[in-house]
CSV table of C-alpha atoms in Angstrom, one decimal:
chain,number,residue,atom,x,y,z
A,25,MET,CA,-34.6,22.4,4.4
A,26,LYS,CA,-34.0,21.7,0.7
A,27,ILE,CA,-33.8,25.1,-1.1
A,28,TYR,CA,-34.1,25.8,-4.8
A,29,PHE,CA,-32.5,29.0,-6.1
A,30,LYS,CA,-33.7,30.8,-9.2
A,31,THR,CA,-31.9,33.8,-10.6
A,32,VAL,CA,-33.2,36.0,-13.4
A,33,GLY,CA,-31.0,38.8,-14.8
A,34,CYS,CA,-27.5,40.3,-14.4
A,35,ARG,CA,-24.2,39.1,-13.0
A,36,VAL,CA,-24.8,41.1,-9.8
A,37,ASN,CA,-28.0,39.0,-9.2
A,38,GLN,CA,-26.1,35.8,-9.9
A,39,VAL,CA,-23.4,36.7,-7.3
A,40,GLU,CA,-26.1,37.7,-4.7
A,41,THR,CA,-27.9,34.3,-5.2
A,42,GLU,CA,-24.6,32.4,-4.8
A,43,SER,CA,-23.9,34.3,-1.6
A,44,LEU,CA,-27.4,33.5,-0.3
A,45,ARG,CA,-26.8,29.8,-1.2
A,46,GLU,CA,-23.6,29.8,1.0
A,47,LYS,CA,-25.4,31.6,3.9
A,48,PHE,CA,-28.2,29.0,3.9
A,49,ALA,CA,-25.7,26.2,3.6
A,50,ALA,CA,-23.8,27.5,6.7
A,51,LEU,CA,-27.1,27.2,8.6
A,52,GLY,CA,-27.4,23.5,7.7
A,53,HIS,CA,-29.6,23.7,4.7
A,54,GLU,CA,-29.0,22.1,1.3
A,55,SER,CA,-29.7,23.0,-2.3
A,56,ALA,CA,-32.4,21.3,-4.3
A,57,ASP,CA,-32.0,20.5,-8.0
A,58,GLU,CA,-35.6,21.2,-8.9
A,59,PRO,CA,-38.2,23.5,-7.5
A,60,GLU,CA,-40.7,20.6,-7.2
A,61,ALA,CA,-38.3,19.0,-4.6
A,62,ALA,CA,-37.8,22.1,-2.5
A,63,ASP,CA,-39.1,23.1,0.9
A,64,LEU,CA,-38.2,26.7,0.1
A,65,VAL,CA,-37.8,28.4,-3.3
A,66,VAL,CA,-35.7,31.6,-3.4
A,67,VAL,CA,-36.3,33.7,-6.5
A,68,ASN,CA,-34.0,36.7,-7.3
A,69,THR,CA,-35.9,38.7,-9.9
A,70,CYS,CA,-35.0,41.2,-12.6
A,71,SER,CA,-37.1,44.0,-14.1
A,72,VAL,CA,-34.8,45.5,-16.7
A,73,THR,CA,-37.1,44.5,-19.5
A,74,GLU,CA,-40.7,43.4,-19.9
A,75,LYS,CA,-39.5,39.9,-20.9
A,76,ALA,CA,-37.6,39.7,-17.6
A,77,ASP,CA,-40.8,40.5,-15.8
A,78,ARG,CA,-42.7,37.8,-17.7
A,79,ASP,CA,-40.0,35.2,-17.1
A,80,CYS,CA,-40.1,35.9,-13.3
A,81,ILE,CA,-43.9,35.8,-13.1
A,82,ALA,CA,-44.2,32.6,-15.3
A,83,PHE,CA,-41.7,30.8,-13.0
A,84,LEU,CA,-43.5,31.9,-9.9
A,85,ARG,CA,-46.9,30.7,-11.2
A,86,LYS,CA,-45.5,27.4,-12.4
A,87,THR,CA,-43.7,26.8,-9.1
A,88,ALA,CA,-46.7,27.8,-6.9
A,89,ALA,CA,-48.9,25.3,-8.8
A,90,ALA,CA,-46.4,22.5,-9.0
A,91,ASN,CA,-45.2,22.7,-5.4
A,92,PRO,CA,-47.9,24.4,-3.3
A,93,LYS,CA,-46.4,23.2,0.0
A,94,ALA,CA,-43.1,25.0,-0.6
A,95,ALA,CA,-42.4,28.4,0.9
A,96,ILE,CA,-41.4,31.0,-1.7
A,97,ALA,CA,-39.1,34.0,-1.0
A,98,VAL,CA,-38.9,36.6,-3.7
A,99,THR,CA,-36.4,39.4,-3.9
A,100,GLY,CA,-34.6,41.5,-6.6
A,101,CYS,CA,-35.7,44.4,-8.7
A,102,LEU,CA,-39.2,43.2,-9.7
A,103,ALA,CA,-40.0,42.5,-6.0
A,104,THR,CA,-38.6,45.9,-5.0
A,105,LEU,CA,-40.5,47.9,-7.7
A,106,GLU,CA,-43.8,45.9,-8.3
A,107,PRO,CA,-44.5,43.6,-5.4
A,108,GLN,CA,-48.2,43.4,-6.4
A,109,LYS,CA,-47.2,41.5,-9.6
A,110,ILE,CA,-45.4,38.9,-7.4
A,111,LEU,CA,-48.3,38.4,-5.1
A,112,ALA,CA,-50.7,38.0,-8.0
A,113,ALA,CA,-48.7,35.1,-9.2
A,114,ALA,CA,-47.7,33.6,-5.8
A,115,PRO,CA,-50.0,35.0,-3.1
A,116,HIS,CA,-48.2,33.3,-0.2
A,117,ALA,CA,-44.7,34.5,-1.3
A,118,ALA,CA,-42.6,36.4,1.2
A,119,LEU,CA,-41.2,39.6,-0.4
A,120,PHE,CA,-37.8,41.2,0.3
A,121,THR,CA,-36.5,44.3,-1.4
A,122,ASN,CA,-33.0,44.6,-2.7
A,123,LYS,CA,-32.0,46.4,0.6
A,124,GLU,CA,-33.4,43.4,2.6
A,125,LYS,CA,-31.9,40.7,0.3
A,126,GLU,CA,-28.7,40.0,2.2
A,127,ASN,CA,-30.6,39.2,5.4
A,128,ILE,CA,-33.1,36.7,3.9
A,129,PRO,CA,-31.4,33.7,5.6
A,130,ALA,CA,-31.5,35.5,8.9
A,131,ARG,CA,-35.1,36.5,8.5
A,132,LEU,CA,-36.3,33.1,7.5
A,133,CYS,CA,-34.1,30.9,9.8
A,134,GLY,CA,-33.7,33.1,12.9
A,135,ALA,CA,-30.0,33.5,12.5
A,136,GLU,CA,-28.2,36.7,13.6
A,137,PRO,CA,-28.3,39.3,10.8
A,138,GLY,CA,-25.1,40.6,9.4
A,139,GLY,CA,-24.0,41.7,6.0
A,140,ASP,CA,-20.7,41.0,4.2
A,141,PHE,CA,-21.7,42.6,0.9
A,142,PHE,CA,-22.6,39.2,-0.6
A,143,ALA,CA,-19.2,37.6,-0.2
A,144,VAL,CA,-18.6,34.2,-1.8
A,145,THR,CA,-16.0,31.5,-1.3
A,146,LYS,CA,-17.0,29.4,-4.3
A,147,PHE,CA,-19.4,29.5,-7.3
A,148,HIS,CA,-21.9,26.7,-7.7
A,149,GLY,CA,-21.4,24.8,-11.0
A,150,ARG,CA,-19.1,27.4,-12.5
A,151,ALA,CA,-15.5,27.3,-13.7
A,152,ARG,CA,-15.3,31.1,-13.2
A,153,ALA,CA,-16.0,33.0,-9.9
A,154,PHE,CA,-17.9,36.3,-9.8
A,155,ILE,CA,-17.6,38.8,-6.9
A,156,LYS,CA,-19.7,41.8,-6.3
A,157,VAL,CA,-17.7,44.9,-5.3
A,158,GLN,CA,-20.2,47.7,-6.0
A,159,ASP,CA,-24.0,48.3,-6.0
A,160,GLY,CA,-26.3,51.1,-7.1
A,161,CYS,CA,-26.6,53.6,-9.9
A,162,ASN,CA,-27.4,57.3,-10.0
A,163,LEU,CA,-27.6,57.8,-13.7
A,164,LYS,CA,-31.0,58.9,-15.0
A,165,CYS,CA,-31.2,57.0,-18.3
A,166,ALA,CA,-34.7,57.6,-19.7
A,167,TYR,CA,-35.4,53.9,-20.3
A,168,CYS,CA,-34.0,52.3,-17.2
A,169,LEU,CA,-35.4,51.3,-13.8
A,170,VAL,CA,-32.1,50.3,-12.2
A,171,ASN,CA,-31.6,53.7,-10.5
A,172,LEU,CA,-35.0,53.2,-8.9
A,173,ALA,CA,-34.5,49.6,-7.8
A,174,ARG,CA,-30.9,50.1,-6.7
A,175,SER,CA,-30.7,53.7,-5.8
A,176,GLU,CA,-28.2,53.4,-2.9
A,177,LEU,CA,-24.5,53.7,-3.9
A,178,LYS,CA,-22.3,51.4,-1.9
A,179,SER,CA,-19.0,49.5,-2.4
A,180,LYS,CA,-17.3,46.5,-0.8
A,181,PRO,CA,-14.4,47.6,1.5
A,182,LEU,CA,-11.0,47.3,-0.1
A,183,ASP,CA,-9.6,44.8,2.4
A,184,ALA,CA,-12.8,42.6,2.1
A,185,ALA,CA,-12.6,42.5,-1.7
A,186,VAL,CA,-8.9,41.6,-1.6
A,187,ALA,CA,-9.5,38.9,1.0
A,188,GLU,CA,-12.4,37.5,-1.1
A,189,VAL,CA,-10.3,37.2,-4.2
A,190,LYS,CA,-7.5,35.5,-2.2
A,191,LYS,CA,-9.9,32.9,-0.9
A,192,LEU,CA,-11.3,32.2,-4.4
A,193,VAL,CA,-7.8,31.8,-5.8
A,194,ALA,CA,-6.9,29.5,-3.0
A,195,ALA,CA,-10.1,27.5,-3.8
A,196,GLY,CA,-8.7,26.9,-7.3
A,197,PHE,CA,-10.5,29.5,-9.4
A,198,ALA,CA,-8.3,30.7,-12.3
A,199,GLU,CA,-10.6,33.5,-13.4
A,200,ILE,CA,-12.5,36.0,-11.2
A,201,VAL,CA,-15.0,38.5,-12.6
A,202,LEU,CA,-15.6,41.7,-10.8
A,203,CYS,CA,-19.2,42.8,-10.9
A,204,GLY,CA,-21.2,45.9,-10.0
A,205,THR,CA,-24.3,47.8,-11.0
A,206,ARG,CA,-21.8,50.6,-12.0
A,207,LEU,CA,-18.4,49.0,-11.5
A,208,GLY,CA,-16.5,52.2,-12.6
A,209,ILE,CA,-17.7,54.3,-9.6
A,210,TYR,CA,-16.4,51.8,-7.0
A,211,HIS,CA,-15.4,53.8,-3.9
A,212,CYS,CA,-14.2,52.3,-0.6
A,213,ASP,CA,-15.6,54.5,2.2
A,214,LYS,CA,-13.0,53.3,4.7
A,215,THR,CA,-9.8,54.0,2.6
A,216,GLY,CA,-11.0,56.3,-0.2
A,217,ALA,CA,-9.8,53.7,-2.8
A,218,ASN,CA,-11.3,53.9,-6.3
A,219,LEU,CA,-11.4,51.1,-8.8
A,220,ALA,CA,-7.9,51.8,-10.0
A,221,ALA,CA,-6.6,51.3,-6.4
A,222,LEU,CA,-8.6,48.1,-6.0
A,223,MET,CA,-7.3,46.7,-9.2
A,224,GLN,CA,-3.7,47.6,-8.3
A,225,LYS,CA,-4.1,45.5,-5.1
A,226,LEU,CA,-5.8,42.6,-6.8
A,227,CYS,CA,-3.4,42.4,-9.8
A,228,GLY,CA,-0.5,42.4,-7.3
A,229,LEU,CA,-1.7,39.2,-5.6
A,230,GLU,CA,0.3,36.0,-6.2
A,231,GLY,CA,-0.9,33.0,-8.1
A,232,ARG,CA,-1.8,32.0,-11.6
A,233,PHE,CA,-5.2,33.6,-12.1
A,234,ARG,CA,-6.7,36.4,-14.1
A,235,LEU,CA,-9.2,39.1,-13.5
A,236,ARG,CA,-12.0,40.4,-15.7
A,237,PHE,CA,-14.6,43.2,-15.6
A,238,SER,CA,-18.2,42.2,-16.2
A,239,SER,CA,-19.3,45.5,-17.6
A,240,ILE,CA,-18.1,49.1,-17.2
A,241,GLU,CA,-19.2,52.4,-18.7
A,242,SER,CA,-16.8,53.8,-21.3
A,243,GLU,CA,-16.4,57.2,-19.7
A,244,GLU,CA,-15.4,55.5,-16.4
A,245,LEU,CA,-12.3,54.0,-17.9
A,246,THR,CA,-10.0,56.8,-16.6
A,247,PRO,CA,-6.4,57.2,-17.5
A,248,GLU,CA,-5.4,56.2,-14.0
A,249,LEU,CA,-7.5,53.0,-14.2
A,250,LEU,CA,-6.3,52.1,-17.7
A,251,GLY,CA,-2.7,52.6,-16.6
A,252,VAL,CA,-3.1,50.1,-13.8
A,253,LEU,CA,-4.8,47.6,-16.1
A,254,LYS,CA,-2.1,47.9,-18.8
A,255,ALA,CA,0.6,47.4,-16.2
A,256,ALA,CA,-1.1,44.2,-15.0
A,257,GLY,CA,-0.2,42.3,-18.1
A,258,PRO,CA,-1.9,38.9,-18.3
A,259,LYS,CA,-3.4,39.2,-14.8
A,260,PHE,CA,-6.1,41.4,-16.4
A,261,CYS,CA,-8.1,40.1,-19.4
A,262,ASN,CA,-7.9,42.1,-22.6
A,263,TYR,CA,-11.7,42.3,-22.7
A,264,PHE,CA,-14.2,45.1,-22.1
A,265,HIS,CA,-18.0,45.2,-22.2
A,266,LEU,CA,-19.0,48.8,-22.8
A,267,PRO,CA,-22.7,49.6,-22.8
A,268,LEU,CA,-23.5,51.6,-26.0
A,269,GLN,CA,-27.3,51.5,-26.2
A,270,ALA,CA,-27.5,53.6,-29.4
A,271,GLY,CA,-25.2,54.5,-32.2
A,272,ALA,CA,-26.6,58.0,-33.1
A,273,ASP,CA,-26.1,61.2,-31.0
A,274,ALA,CA,-29.8,62.2,-31.2
A,275,VAL,CA,-30.9,58.9,-29.6
A,276,LEU,CA,-28.1,58.9,-27.0
A,277,LYS,CA,-29.2,62.4,-26.0
A,278,ALA,CA,-32.9,61.3,-25.8
A,279,MET,CA,-31.9,58.3,-23.7
A,280,GLY,CA,-29.9,60.5,-21.3
A,281,ARG,CA,-26.7,58.7,-21.9
A,282,PRO,CA,-23.6,60.7,-20.8
A,283,TYR,CA,-21.5,60.5,-23.9
A,284,THR,CA,-21.5,61.0,-27.7
A,285,ALA,CA,-20.9,58.4,-30.4
A,286,ALA,CA,-17.6,60.1,-31.1
A,287,ALA,CA,-16.5,59.8,-27.5
A,288,TYR,CA,-17.5,56.2,-27.4
A,289,ARG,CA,-15.5,55.4,-30.5
A,290,ALA,CA,-12.5,57.3,-29.2
A,291,LYS,CA,-12.5,55.1,-26.1
A,292,VAL,CA,-12.8,52.0,-28.3
A,293,GLU,CA,-9.8,53.1,-30.3
A,294,GLU,CA,-7.8,53.9,-27.1
A,295,LEU,CA,-8.5,50.5,-25.7
A,296,ARG,CA,-7.4,48.8,-29.0
A,297,GLY,CA,-4.2,50.7,-28.9
A,298,LEU,CA,-3.5,49.8,-25.3
A,299,PHE,CA,-4.5,46.1,-25.3
A,300,PRO,CA,-3.5,44.1,-28.4
A,301,GLY,CA,-6.2,41.7,-29.5
A,302,VAL,CA,-8.7,43.2,-27.2
A,303,GLY,CA,-12.3,42.0,-27.4
A,304,ILE,CA,-14.8,44.9,-27.0
A,305,TYR,CA,-18.5,44.1,-26.7
A,306,ALA,CA,-21.5,46.3,-26.3
A,307,ASP,CA,-25.1,46.4,-25.2
A,308,ILE,CA,-27.5,48.0,-27.7
A,309,ILE,CA,-31.2,48.7,-27.6
A,310,ALA,CA,-33.3,48.0,-30.7
A,311,GLY,CA,-36.4,50.1,-31.4
A,312,TYR,CA,-36.0,53.0,-28.9
A,313,PRO,CA,-39.0,55.3,-29.6
A,314,ALA,CA,-36.9,58.3,-30.5
A,315,GLU,CA,-34.8,56.4,-33.1
A,316,THR,CA,-35.6,57.2,-36.7
A,317,GLU,CA,-34.7,55.0,-39.7
A,318,ALA,CA,-31.8,57.3,-40.4
A,319,ASP,CA,-30.6,57.0,-36.8
A,320,PHE,CA,-30.8,53.2,-37.0
A,321,SER,CA,-28.9,53.1,-40.3
A,322,ALA,CA,-26.3,55.3,-38.7
A,323,ALA,CA,-26.1,53.0,-35.7
A,324,LEU,CA,-25.4,50.0,-37.9
A,325,GLU,CA,-22.6,51.9,-39.7
A,326,PHE,CA,-21.2,53.2,-36.4
A,327,VAL,CA,-21.0,49.7,-34.8
A,328,ARG,CA,-19.3,48.2,-37.9
A,329,GLY,CA,-16.9,51.2,-37.9
A,330,CYS,CA,-16.0,50.6,-34.3
A,331,GLY,CA,-15.0,47.0,-35.1
A,332,LEU,CA,-16.7,45.6,-32.0
A,333,ALA,CA,-16.4,41.9,-31.3
A,334,GLY,CA,-20.0,41.3,-30.5
A,335,LEU,CA,-23.3,42.8,-29.3
A,336,HIS,CA,-25.8,42.0,-26.6
A,337,VAL,CA,-29.1,43.1,-28.2
A,338,PHE,CA,-32.2,44.2,-26.2
A,339,SER,CA,-35.5,45.0,-27.8
A,340,PHE,CA,-36.9,48.2,-26.2
A,341,SER,CA,-39.7,47.7,-23.8
A,342,ALA,CA,-41.3,50.6,-21.8
A,343,ARG,CA,-40.6,50.4,-18.1
A,344,PRO,CA,-43.2,51.9,-15.8
A,345,GLY,CA,-41.9,55.0,-14.0
A,346,THR,CA,-39.3,55.9,-16.6
A,347,ARG,CA,-39.4,58.9,-19.0
A,348,ALA,CA,-39.3,56.6,-22.0
A,349,ALA,CA,-42.6,55.0,-20.9
A,350,ALA,CA,-44.3,58.2,-21.9
A,351,LEU,CA,-43.0,58.2,-25.5
A,352,LYS,CA,-45.0,56.8,-28.4
A,353,PRO,CA,-43.6,53.3,-29.1
A,354,LEU,CA,-42.5,52.3,-32.5
A,355,PRO,CA,-44.5,49.7,-34.3
A,356,SER,CA,-43.8,46.2,-33.0
A,357,LYS,CA,-42.8,45.0,-36.5
A,358,THR,CA,-40.2,47.8,-36.7
A,359,VAL,CA,-38.7,46.9,-33.3
A,360,ALA,CA,-38.6,43.2,-34.3
A,361,ALA,CA,-36.9,44.1,-37.7
A,362,ARG,CA,-34.3,46.2,-36.0
A,363,SER,CA,-33.6,43.6,-33.3
A,364,ALA,CA,-33.2,41.0,-36.1
A,365,ALA,CA,-30.8,43.3,-38.0
A,366,LEU,CA,-28.7,43.9,-34.9
A,367,ARG,CA,-28.6,40.2,-34.0
A,368,ALA,CA,-27.4,39.5,-37.6
A,369,LEU,CA,-24.8,42.1,-37.2
A,370,ASP,CA,-23.7,40.5,-33.9
A,371,ARG,CA,-23.2,37.2,-35.7
A,372,GLU,CA,-21.2,39.0,-38.3
A,373,LEU,CA,-19.0,40.7,-35.8
A,374,ARG,CA,-18.3,37.5,-33.8
A,375,ALA,CA,-17.4,35.7,-36.9
A,376,SER,CA,-15.1,38.5,-38.0
A,377,PHE,CA,-13.4,38.6,-34.6
A,378,ALA,CA,-12.9,34.9,-34.5
A,379,ALA,CA,-11.4,35.0,-38.0
A,380,SER,CA,-9.0,37.8,-36.9
A,381,MET,CA,-7.5,35.5,-34.2
A,382,LEU,CA,-6.4,32.8,-36.7
A,383,GLY,CA,-2.8,31.7,-35.8
A,384,ALA,CA,-2.9,33.6,-32.5
A,385,SER,CA,-1.7,32.1,-29.3
A,386,LEU,CA,-4.2,32.9,-26.5
A,387,GLU,CA,-4.6,32.0,-22.9
A,388,ALA,CA,-7.8,30.1,-22.3
A,389,LEU,CA,-9.8,29.1,-19.3
A,390,ILE,CA,-11.2,25.6,-19.7
A,391,LEU,CA,-14.9,25.7,-18.9
A,392,LYS,CA,-16.0,22.1,-19.5
A,393,ASN,CA,-15.6,19.0,-21.7
A,394,LYS,CA,-18.3,18.1,-24.2
A,395,ALA,CA,-18.3,15.1,-26.5
A,396,GLY,CA,-14.5,14.6,-25.9
A,397,ARG,CA,-13.6,18.2,-26.6
A,398,ALA,CA,-12.7,21.0,-24.2
A,399,MET,CA,-14.7,24.2,-24.3
A,400,GLY,CA,-12.7,27.3,-23.3
A,401,LEU,CA,-12.9,31.0,-23.0
A,402,SER,CA,-9.9,33.2,-24.1
A,403,SER,CA,-8.8,36.3,-22.3
A,404,ASN,CA,-10.4,38.4,-25.0
A,405,PHE,CA,-13.7,36.5,-24.6
A,406,LEU,CA,-13.5,34.3,-27.7
A,407,ASN,CA,-15.3,31.0,-27.2
A,408,LEU,CA,-12.9,28.2,-28.0
A,409,GLU,CA,-13.3,24.5,-28.9
A,410,PHE,CA,-10.3,22.2,-28.5
A,411,SER,CA,-9.7,19.0,-30.3
A,412,ALA,CA,-9.2,17.0,-27.1
A,413,PRO,CA,-10.4,17.2,-23.5
A,414,LEU,CA,-8.6,19.3,-20.9
A,415,LYS,CA,-9.0,19.8,-17.1
A,416,PRO,CA,-12.0,22.1,-16.4
A,417,GLY,CA,-11.1,25.2,-14.4
A,418,SER,CA,-7.5,25.2,-15.6
A,419,LEU,CA,-5.7,27.8,-17.8
A,420,ALA,CA,-4.1,26.6,-21.0
A,421,ARG,CA,-2.3,28.1,-24.0
A,422,ALA,CA,-4.2,27.7,-27.2
A,423,ARG,CA,-3.3,28.3,-30.8
A,424,ILE,CA,-6.3,29.2,-33.0
A,425,THR,CA,-6.3,27.0,-36.1
A,426,ALA,CA,-9.7,27.8,-37.6
A,427,ALA,CA,-12.9,29.7,-37.0
A,428,ARG,CA,-16.5,28.5,-37.3
A,429,ASP,CA,-19.7,30.4,-36.4
A,430,GLY,CA,-17.8,32.9,-34.2
A,431,VAL,CA,-16.0,30.1,-32.3
A,432,GLY,CA,-12.2,29.6,-32.4
A,433,LEU,CA,-11.1,26.1,-33.1
A,434,ALA,CA,-7.9,25.5,-31.0
A,435,GLU,CA,-5.0,23.3,-30.3
A,436,ALA,CA,-3.5,23.2,-26.8
A,437,LEU,CA,0.2,24.2,-26.7
């Protein structure tokens, strides 16, 4: 069969889809470039926001109409939580919950079932490879569905994770990103290893490559883990994405987040002291129902005071089954205005961070060449534009000569 793969949502979903692609390929099937050319369309859905729901449903409706002969397999968080929405858009779709996801190729093609925790040996169309080492969340954040859609806590065995990274390095990947629903609670049932033990093993592997975390909760950066990361030197990227969600204690408490603004800022300052030039980014929600104008003003001041390198802004949308869904929503104009203000702040932060790197020498992964110039990503997550082409997938030293719109202009050393 020719199979088209569609992913909506997080890095974990992206890794899972790549693993499914490999499993189907091993059974003799090939990837299609467009859904209209496919015999089977596999859709890995997200439900973290109302927009994610809409995007998934719109794609399914369009695909079912454009290619009615294709079989459609739908999995992921939306398929797990609200299958009726899927069937309304694509009545002939086959549904698979998150727990069933890994065995979709076996179910559809009659192969022997068997899970390897979504292992990958390559990453389709990417200069970086992502591996999934943890799944599941037991936090009870008031706005979030993830603990319902991915309630089972599980982690990839230590030896399997190490073997997977070795294969990816041997395949030529110079950057590998570790992903998990809650990466910081990684726990190998077989050995008892935590994330610090896993990183110690991975950072000790030979080869010129670097490791990065996708996202990790600030309170899960323990002294033991930070000690391992600091000792790893350039093997670990000086970059952290720390979900913040709100910048005022009253809102954090209403959300059910397990830290205060002061604790979050203390962790940011600790990281900045440990990792020179570190890039620290955050998720933040605009327009949470419990957030007053004073809270929002405090959040803007707090984020600026932390000196973050950038934000990933979400506009609040009520998720069915969460505590926040019962709250009276803020006016849509208020939510839109706060989202716009936070996105403007994001641009300001990225520009400031890029400017702070002027004259610095950074290690960059070359992502691609565009219009005769290499596009790269520094260890601290600064997007770079070089003056000449370079080999995609390679690591290069870069000197930052200028900054423009949050991008570092660089010369290869």
